[in-house]
XYZ file of C-alpha atoms in Angstrom:
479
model
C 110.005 84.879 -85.812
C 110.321 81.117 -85.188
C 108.747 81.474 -81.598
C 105.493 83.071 -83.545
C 105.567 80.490 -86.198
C 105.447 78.219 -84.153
C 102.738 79.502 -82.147
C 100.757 80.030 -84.884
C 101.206 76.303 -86.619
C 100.166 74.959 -82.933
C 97.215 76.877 -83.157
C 95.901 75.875 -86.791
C 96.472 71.842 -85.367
C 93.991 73.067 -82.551
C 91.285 74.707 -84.646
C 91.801 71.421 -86.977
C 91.320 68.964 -84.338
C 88.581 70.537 -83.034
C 86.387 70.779 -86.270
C 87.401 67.203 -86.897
C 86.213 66.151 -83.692
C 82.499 67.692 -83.945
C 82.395 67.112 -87.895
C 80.974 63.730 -87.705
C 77.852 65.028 -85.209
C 76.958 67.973 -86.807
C 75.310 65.954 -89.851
C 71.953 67.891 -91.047
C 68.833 66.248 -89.563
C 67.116 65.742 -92.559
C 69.661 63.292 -93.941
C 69.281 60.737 -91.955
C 66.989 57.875 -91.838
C 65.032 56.381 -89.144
C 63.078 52.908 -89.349
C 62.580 51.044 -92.017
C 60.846 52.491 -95.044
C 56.799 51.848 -95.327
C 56.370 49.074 -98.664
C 54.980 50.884 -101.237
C 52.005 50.494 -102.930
C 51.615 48.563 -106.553
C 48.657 51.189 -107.835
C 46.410 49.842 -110.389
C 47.374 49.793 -114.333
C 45.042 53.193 -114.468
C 47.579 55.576 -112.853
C 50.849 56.441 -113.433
C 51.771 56.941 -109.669
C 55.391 55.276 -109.210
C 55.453 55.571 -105.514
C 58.512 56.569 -102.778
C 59.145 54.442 -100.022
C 57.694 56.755 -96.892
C 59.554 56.640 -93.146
C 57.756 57.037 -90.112
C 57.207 60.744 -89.133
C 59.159 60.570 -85.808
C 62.317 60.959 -85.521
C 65.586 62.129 -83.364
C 69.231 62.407 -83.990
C 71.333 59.936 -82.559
C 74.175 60.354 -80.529
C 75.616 57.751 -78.093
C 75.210 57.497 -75.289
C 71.875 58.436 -74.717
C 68.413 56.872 -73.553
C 65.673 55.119 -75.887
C 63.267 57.883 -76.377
C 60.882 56.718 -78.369
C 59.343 53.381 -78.931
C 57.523 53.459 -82.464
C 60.809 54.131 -84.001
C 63.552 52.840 -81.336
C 65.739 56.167 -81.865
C 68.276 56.992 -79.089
C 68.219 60.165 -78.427
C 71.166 62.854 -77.514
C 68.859 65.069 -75.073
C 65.185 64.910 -73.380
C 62.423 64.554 -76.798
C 59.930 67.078 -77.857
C 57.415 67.397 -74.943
C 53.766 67.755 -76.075
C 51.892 70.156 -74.898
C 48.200 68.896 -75.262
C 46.800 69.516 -72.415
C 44.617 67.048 -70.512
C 41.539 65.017 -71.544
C 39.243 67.545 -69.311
C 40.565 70.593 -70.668
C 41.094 69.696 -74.498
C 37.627 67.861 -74.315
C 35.802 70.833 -72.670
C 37.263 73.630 -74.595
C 36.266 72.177 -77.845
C 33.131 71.582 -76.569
C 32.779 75.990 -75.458
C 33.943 76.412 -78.820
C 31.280 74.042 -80.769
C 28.311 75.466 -78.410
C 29.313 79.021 -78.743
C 28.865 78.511 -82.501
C 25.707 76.651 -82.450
C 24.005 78.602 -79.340
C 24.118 75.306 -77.742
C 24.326 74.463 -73.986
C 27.538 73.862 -72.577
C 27.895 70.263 -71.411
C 28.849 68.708 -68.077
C 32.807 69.085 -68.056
C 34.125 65.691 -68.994
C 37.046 63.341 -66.746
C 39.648 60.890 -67.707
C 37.874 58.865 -65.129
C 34.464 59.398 -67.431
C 35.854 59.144 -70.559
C 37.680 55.552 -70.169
C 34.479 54.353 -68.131
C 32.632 55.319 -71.283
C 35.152 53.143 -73.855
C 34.775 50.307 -70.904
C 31.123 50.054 -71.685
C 31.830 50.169 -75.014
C 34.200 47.489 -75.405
C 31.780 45.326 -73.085
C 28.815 45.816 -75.589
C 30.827 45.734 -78.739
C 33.417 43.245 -78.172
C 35.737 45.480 -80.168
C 38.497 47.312 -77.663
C 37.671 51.247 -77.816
C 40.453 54.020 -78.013
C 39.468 57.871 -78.549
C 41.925 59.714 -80.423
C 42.426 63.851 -80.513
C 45.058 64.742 -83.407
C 45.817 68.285 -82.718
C 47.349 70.683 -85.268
C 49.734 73.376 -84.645
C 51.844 75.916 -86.549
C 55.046 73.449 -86.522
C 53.556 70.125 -85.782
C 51.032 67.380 -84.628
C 50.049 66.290 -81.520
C 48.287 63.303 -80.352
C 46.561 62.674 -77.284
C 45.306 59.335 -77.100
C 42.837 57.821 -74.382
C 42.945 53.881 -73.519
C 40.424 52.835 -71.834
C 42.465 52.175 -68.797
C 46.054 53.598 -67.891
C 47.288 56.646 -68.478
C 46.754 58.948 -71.131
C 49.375 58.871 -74.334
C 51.145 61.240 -76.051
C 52.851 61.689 -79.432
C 54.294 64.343 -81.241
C 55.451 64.255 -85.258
C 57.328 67.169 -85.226
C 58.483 69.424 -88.497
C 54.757 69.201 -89.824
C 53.537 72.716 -91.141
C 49.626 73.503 -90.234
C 49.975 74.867 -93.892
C 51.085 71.383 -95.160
C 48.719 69.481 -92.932
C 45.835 72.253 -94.856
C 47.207 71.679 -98.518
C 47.770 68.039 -98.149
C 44.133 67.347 -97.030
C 43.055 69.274 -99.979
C 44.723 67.198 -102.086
C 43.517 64.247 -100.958
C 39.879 65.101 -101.035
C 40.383 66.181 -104.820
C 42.484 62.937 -105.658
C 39.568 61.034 -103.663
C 36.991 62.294 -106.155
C 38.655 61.016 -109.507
C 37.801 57.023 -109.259
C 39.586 56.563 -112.558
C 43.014 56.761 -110.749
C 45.201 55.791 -107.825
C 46.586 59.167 -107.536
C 45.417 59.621 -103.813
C 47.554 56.850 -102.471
C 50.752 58.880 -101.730
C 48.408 61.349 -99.871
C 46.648 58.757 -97.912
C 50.133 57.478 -97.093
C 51.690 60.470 -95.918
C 48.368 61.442 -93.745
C 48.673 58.119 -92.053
C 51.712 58.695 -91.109
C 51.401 61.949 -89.659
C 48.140 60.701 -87.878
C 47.955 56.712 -87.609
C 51.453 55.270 -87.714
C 52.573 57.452 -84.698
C 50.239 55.218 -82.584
C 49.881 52.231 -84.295
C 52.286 50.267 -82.216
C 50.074 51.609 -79.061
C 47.206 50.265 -80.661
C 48.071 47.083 -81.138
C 49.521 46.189 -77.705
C 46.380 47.301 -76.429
C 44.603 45.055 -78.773
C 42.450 48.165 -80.251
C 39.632 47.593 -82.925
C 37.555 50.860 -82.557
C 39.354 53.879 -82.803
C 36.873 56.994 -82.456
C 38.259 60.607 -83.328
C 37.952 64.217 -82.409
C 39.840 65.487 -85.030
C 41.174 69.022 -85.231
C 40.943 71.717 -88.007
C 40.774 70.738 -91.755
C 41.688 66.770 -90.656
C 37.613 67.092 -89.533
C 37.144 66.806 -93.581
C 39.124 63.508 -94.506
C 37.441 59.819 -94.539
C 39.868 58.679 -91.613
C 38.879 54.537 -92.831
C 41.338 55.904 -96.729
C 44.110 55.892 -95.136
C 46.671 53.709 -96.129
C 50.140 52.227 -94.560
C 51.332 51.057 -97.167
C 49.552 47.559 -96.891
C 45.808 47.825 -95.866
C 43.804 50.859 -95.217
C 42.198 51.719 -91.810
C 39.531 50.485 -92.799
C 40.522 46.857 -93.041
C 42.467 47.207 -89.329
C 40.196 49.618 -87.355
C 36.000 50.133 -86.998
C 36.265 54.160 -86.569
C 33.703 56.816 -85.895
C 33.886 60.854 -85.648
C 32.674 63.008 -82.863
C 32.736 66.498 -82.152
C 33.669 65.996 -78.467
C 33.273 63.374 -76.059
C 31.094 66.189 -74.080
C 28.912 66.441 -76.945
C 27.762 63.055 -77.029
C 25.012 61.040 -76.251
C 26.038 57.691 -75.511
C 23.687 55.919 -74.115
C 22.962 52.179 -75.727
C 21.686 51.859 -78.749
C 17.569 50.475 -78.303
C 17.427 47.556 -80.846
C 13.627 47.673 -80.561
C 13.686 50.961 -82.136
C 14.789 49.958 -85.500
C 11.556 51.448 -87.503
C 12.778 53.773 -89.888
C 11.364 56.780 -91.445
C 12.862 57.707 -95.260
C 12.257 60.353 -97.002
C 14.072 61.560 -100.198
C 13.810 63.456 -103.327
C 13.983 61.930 -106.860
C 12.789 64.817 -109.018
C 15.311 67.893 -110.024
C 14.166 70.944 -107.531
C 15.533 74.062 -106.602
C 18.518 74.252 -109.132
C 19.519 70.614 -108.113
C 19.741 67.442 -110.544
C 17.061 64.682 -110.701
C 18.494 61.778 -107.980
C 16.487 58.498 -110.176
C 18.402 55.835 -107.589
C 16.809 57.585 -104.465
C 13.529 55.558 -105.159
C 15.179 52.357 -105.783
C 17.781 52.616 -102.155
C 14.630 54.169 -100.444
C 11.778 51.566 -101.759
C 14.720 48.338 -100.663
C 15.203 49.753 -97.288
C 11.731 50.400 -96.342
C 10.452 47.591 -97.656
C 13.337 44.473 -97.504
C 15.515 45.437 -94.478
C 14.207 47.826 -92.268
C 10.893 48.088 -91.612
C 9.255 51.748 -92.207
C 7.413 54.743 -93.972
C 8.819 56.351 -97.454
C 7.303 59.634 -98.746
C 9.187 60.901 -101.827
C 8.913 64.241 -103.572
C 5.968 66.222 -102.749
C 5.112 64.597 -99.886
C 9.001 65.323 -98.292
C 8.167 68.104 -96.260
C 9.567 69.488 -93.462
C 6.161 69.732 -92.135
C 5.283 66.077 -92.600
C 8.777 65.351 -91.438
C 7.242 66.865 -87.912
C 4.034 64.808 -88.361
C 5.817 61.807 -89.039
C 8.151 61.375 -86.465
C 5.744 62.588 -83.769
C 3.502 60.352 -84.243
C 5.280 57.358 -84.882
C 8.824 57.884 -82.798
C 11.222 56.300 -85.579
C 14.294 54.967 -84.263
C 15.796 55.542 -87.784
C 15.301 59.132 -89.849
C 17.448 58.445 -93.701
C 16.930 61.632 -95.699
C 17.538 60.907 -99.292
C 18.056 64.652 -101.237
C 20.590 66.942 -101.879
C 22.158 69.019 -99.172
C 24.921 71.900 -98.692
C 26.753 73.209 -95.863
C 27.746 76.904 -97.816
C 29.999 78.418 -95.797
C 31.834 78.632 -91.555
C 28.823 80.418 -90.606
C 25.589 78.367 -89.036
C 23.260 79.623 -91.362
C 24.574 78.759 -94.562
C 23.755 75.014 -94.537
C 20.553 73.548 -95.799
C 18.945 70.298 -96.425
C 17.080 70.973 -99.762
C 13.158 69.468 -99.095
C 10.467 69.394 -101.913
C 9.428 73.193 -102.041
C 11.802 74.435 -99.216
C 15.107 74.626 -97.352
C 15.783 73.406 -93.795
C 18.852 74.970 -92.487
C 21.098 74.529 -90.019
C 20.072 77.056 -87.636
C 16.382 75.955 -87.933
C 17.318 72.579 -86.976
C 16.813 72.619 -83.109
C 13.346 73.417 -83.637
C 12.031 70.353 -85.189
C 11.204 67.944 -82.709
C 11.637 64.535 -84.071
C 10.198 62.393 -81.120
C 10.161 62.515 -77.017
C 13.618 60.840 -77.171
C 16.645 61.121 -79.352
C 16.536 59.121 -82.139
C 19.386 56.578 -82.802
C 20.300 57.070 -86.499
C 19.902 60.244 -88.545
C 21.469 59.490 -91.659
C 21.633 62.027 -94.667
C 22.034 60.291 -97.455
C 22.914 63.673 -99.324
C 26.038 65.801 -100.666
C 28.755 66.951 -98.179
C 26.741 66.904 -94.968
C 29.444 66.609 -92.488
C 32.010 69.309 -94.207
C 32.424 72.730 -92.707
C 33.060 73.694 -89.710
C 32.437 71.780 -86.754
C 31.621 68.859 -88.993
C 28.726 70.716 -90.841
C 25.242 69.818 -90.917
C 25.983 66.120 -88.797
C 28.224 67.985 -86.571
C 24.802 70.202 -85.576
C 22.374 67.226 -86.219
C 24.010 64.989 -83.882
C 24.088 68.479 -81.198
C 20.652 69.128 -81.247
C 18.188 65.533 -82.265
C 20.511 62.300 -82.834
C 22.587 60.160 -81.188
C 24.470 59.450 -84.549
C 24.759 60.388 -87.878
C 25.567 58.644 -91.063
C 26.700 61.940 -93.448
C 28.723 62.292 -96.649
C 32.612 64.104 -97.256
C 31.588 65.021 -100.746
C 29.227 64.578 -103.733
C 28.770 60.750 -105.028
C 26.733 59.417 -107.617
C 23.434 58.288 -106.824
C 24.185 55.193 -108.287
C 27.468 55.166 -105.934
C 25.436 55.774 -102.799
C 22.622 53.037 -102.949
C 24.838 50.078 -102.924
C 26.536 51.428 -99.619
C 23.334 52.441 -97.953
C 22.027 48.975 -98.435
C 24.760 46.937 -97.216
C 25.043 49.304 -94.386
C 21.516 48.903 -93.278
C 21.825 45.096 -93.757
C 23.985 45.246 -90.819
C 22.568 47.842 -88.559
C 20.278 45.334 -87.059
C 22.373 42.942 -85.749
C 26.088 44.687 -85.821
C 27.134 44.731 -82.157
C 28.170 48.418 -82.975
C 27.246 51.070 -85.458
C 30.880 51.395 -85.961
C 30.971 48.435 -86.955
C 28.497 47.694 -89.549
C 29.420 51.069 -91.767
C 33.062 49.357 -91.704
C 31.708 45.851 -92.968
C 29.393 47.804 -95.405
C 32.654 49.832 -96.734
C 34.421 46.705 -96.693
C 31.771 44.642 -98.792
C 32.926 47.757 -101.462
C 36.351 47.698 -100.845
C 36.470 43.853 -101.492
C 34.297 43.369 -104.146
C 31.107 41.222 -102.768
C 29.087 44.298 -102.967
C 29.527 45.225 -107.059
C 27.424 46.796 -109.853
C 27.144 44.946 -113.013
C 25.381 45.650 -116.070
C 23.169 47.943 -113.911
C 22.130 45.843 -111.262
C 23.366 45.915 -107.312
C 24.505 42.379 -106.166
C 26.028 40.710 -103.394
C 23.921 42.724 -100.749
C 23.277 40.199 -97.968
C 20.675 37.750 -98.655
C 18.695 40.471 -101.272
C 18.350 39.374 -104.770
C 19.873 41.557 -107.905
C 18.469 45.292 -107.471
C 18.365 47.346 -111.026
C 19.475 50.721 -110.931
C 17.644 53.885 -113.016
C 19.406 54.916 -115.608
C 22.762 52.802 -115.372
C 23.486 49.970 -117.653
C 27.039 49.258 -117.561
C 29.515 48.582 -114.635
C 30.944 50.301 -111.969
C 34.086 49.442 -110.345
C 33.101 49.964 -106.030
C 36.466 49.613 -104.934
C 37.857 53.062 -105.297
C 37.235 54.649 -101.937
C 35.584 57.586 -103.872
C 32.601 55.276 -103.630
C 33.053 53.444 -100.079
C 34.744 56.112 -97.619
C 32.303 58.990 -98.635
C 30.271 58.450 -95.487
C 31.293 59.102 -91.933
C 29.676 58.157 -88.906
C 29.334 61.199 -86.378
C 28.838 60.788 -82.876
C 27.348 57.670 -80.880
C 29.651 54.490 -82.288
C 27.441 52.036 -80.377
């Protein structure tokens, strides 16, 4: 009996020591920390947003000793980190490409190269001056992956691991619907926790390459957000980063930008048509930028036609097309977007037979309601495939009033910006900062213009919510 005790109390001190020993490793991931916390934001007095500090999305347990596997957040880790799996440049580049042409019957591109792709952001950062990175965020079931391409070196690679494509889906939403209240600061916890799923995993990259344009082929419902909202805590992107959108770097046509074509054709609707609301501000952001900026045509109204549209630009070869109206992209399916015209409807899938000119114009901008949502980045997404080497299109609905001051700064810059990039940032930024403002009716602060009145506004309106400066997204051809 004593000889099994005994066996029996050596074997408890066994099973003790050994729980002991593991206890202090087996900790659950999710309560640890890694990095310091981002600064939260102070929202304004309006909104009742008290926010959580945020950490950086990447993270591994640590257990010494081990090797530094990750940079951004200087983790040691116990084994070899998530690998990702995006595949190369070529092949992520050209498969999104098959994908976007089999939807809009268009021809399949040349196949694209790392070799082509980082001369491309060479000649970029020559013309610009502003050091050129493209950027493919890529969503799957369990996480994000991020392929980015300098424009020399190798190609990187991030992964933020433990994001659902479910979460990724219902955050966006929420964002976009926070975005559209300006009366609040409610989207700033959203913007923060998409910047850290999409920007802060880079950031760090970025910087040591000395990066100032950052141009994006986003994947799945990211395609929908205003990349230049999102916030780290401190700034948005739009106050570190000039950005642009493209469907794929196979898909577009960068060639530099001719300054001599900077004539501009504008055409808009100011009456209610169709089922669609009376736009009174159209004629006063149409009438300033065809007649003190840019120099140009304007038909409004009965004489916006699709068919003079044709006329127009075949006679005259406008660098610049703005179409001022109301637009809709309906549903996934080509033929359920439409620009809305005086007595008709251009859709989508009537698009690629309009020929606007012998050569691609530069700017098509459509100065309308949610142009580039849906899929494949809506009605720019299929502008910029078939007639323009970029396009200036809207997220969702904004005011009339909202639009004009934007439109004007912006095309106060397009002349001499050394990138398109660039001058929709500055415009967003005049916004953002206050120097571009509406007061008691009247747009000031747009470059050298005197006060503009507004139709049918006589109060204020507060520009800095990003509901009024991020709305518009420049698709394809940064330059």
């Amino acid at each position: 009996m004593k000889i099994r005790s005994l066996i029996w109390k050596t074997g408890c001190a066994v099973v003790i020591g050994v729980i002991c020993s593991v206890a202090p490793s087996s900790v659950p991931r999710s309560t640890a920390q890694y990095g310091p916390p981002i600064p939260p934001i102070s929202p304004s007095p309006s909104s009742s947003y008290s926010p959580t500090p945020l950490v950086p999305p990447i993270g591994f347990p640590t257990s010494p000793p081990g090797v530094l596997c990750d940079r951004l957040t200087n983790t040691i880790c116990s084994g070899t980190p998530p690998t990702p799996n995006v595949p190369s440049i070529g092949d992520l580049d050209n498969k999104i490409s098959r994908e976007l042409c089999s939807y809009a019957k268009c021809s399949t591109p040349v196949p694209v190269t790392l070799a082509f792709v980082q001369d491309a952001l060479q000649r970029s950062a020559q013309v610009t001056d502003s050091a050129t990175a493209l950027v493919y965020p890529n969503i799957f079931p369990d996480r994000i992956e991020i392929l980015i391409v300098p424009s020399s070196g190798k190609e990187i690679r991030k992964v933020v691991p433990n994001v659902q494509s479910s979460e990724v889906t219902e955050t966006v939403q929420e964002f976009l619907n926070s975005l559209r209240d300006s009366s609040n600061d409610d989207y700033l916890p959203l913007a923060q926790k998409l910047y850290n799923w999409i920007i802060r995993p880079i950031d760090e990259d970025l910087q040591s390459e000395g990066i100032k344009t950052l141009i994006f082929v986003m994947d799945g419902s990211l395609r929908s957000i205003p990349i230049s909202a999102l916030h780290d805590g401190n700034k948005f992107v739009v106050q570190k980063y000039a950005t642009a959108t493209i469907p794929s770097m196979g898909l577009v046509n960068l060639q530099l930008r001719d300054r001599r074509r900077s004539s501009i054709l504008i055409m808009g609707l100011t009456q209610a048509q169709q089922g669609f609301t009376a736009l009174p501000n159209v004629e006063v952001e149409t009438k300033v930028i065809a007649s003190k900026i840019l120099q140009g045509n304007l038909f409004l109204n009965q004489d916006f036609t699709i068919e003079n549209l044709k006329n127009q630009q075949s006679k005259n070869n406008y660098g610049i097309v703005h179409l001022a109206t109301h637009a809709q992209f309906l549903s996934d399916n080509i033929d359920g977007a439409f620009i809305q015209f005086w007595n008709e409807r251009l859709y989508l899938n009537n698009l690629r037979t309009i020929r606007l000119g012998e050569e691609p114009i530069e700017m098509l901008t459509l100065s309308a309601c949610e142009t580039a949502v849906g899929k494949n980045l809506g009605l720019s997404g299929m502008a910029l495939v078939y007639k323009s080497k970029s396009v200036l299109a809207s997220l969702w609905t904004v005011s009339d009033a909202g639009t004009t001051p934007l439109m004007l700064s912006f095309y106060s810059y397009y002349p001499t910006s050394k990138s398109k990039a660039i001058a929709i940032q500055q415009a967003q930024l005049n916004l953002l900062e206050g120097k571009v403002r509406i007061e008691s009716g009247q747009i000031k602060g747009v470059g050298k213009l005197p006060t503009i009145p507004l139709n049918q506004v006589t109060g204020d309106i507060d520009l800095k919510h990003p509901y009024f400066w991020s709305s518009f997204v420049l698709v394809g051809n940064w330059l």
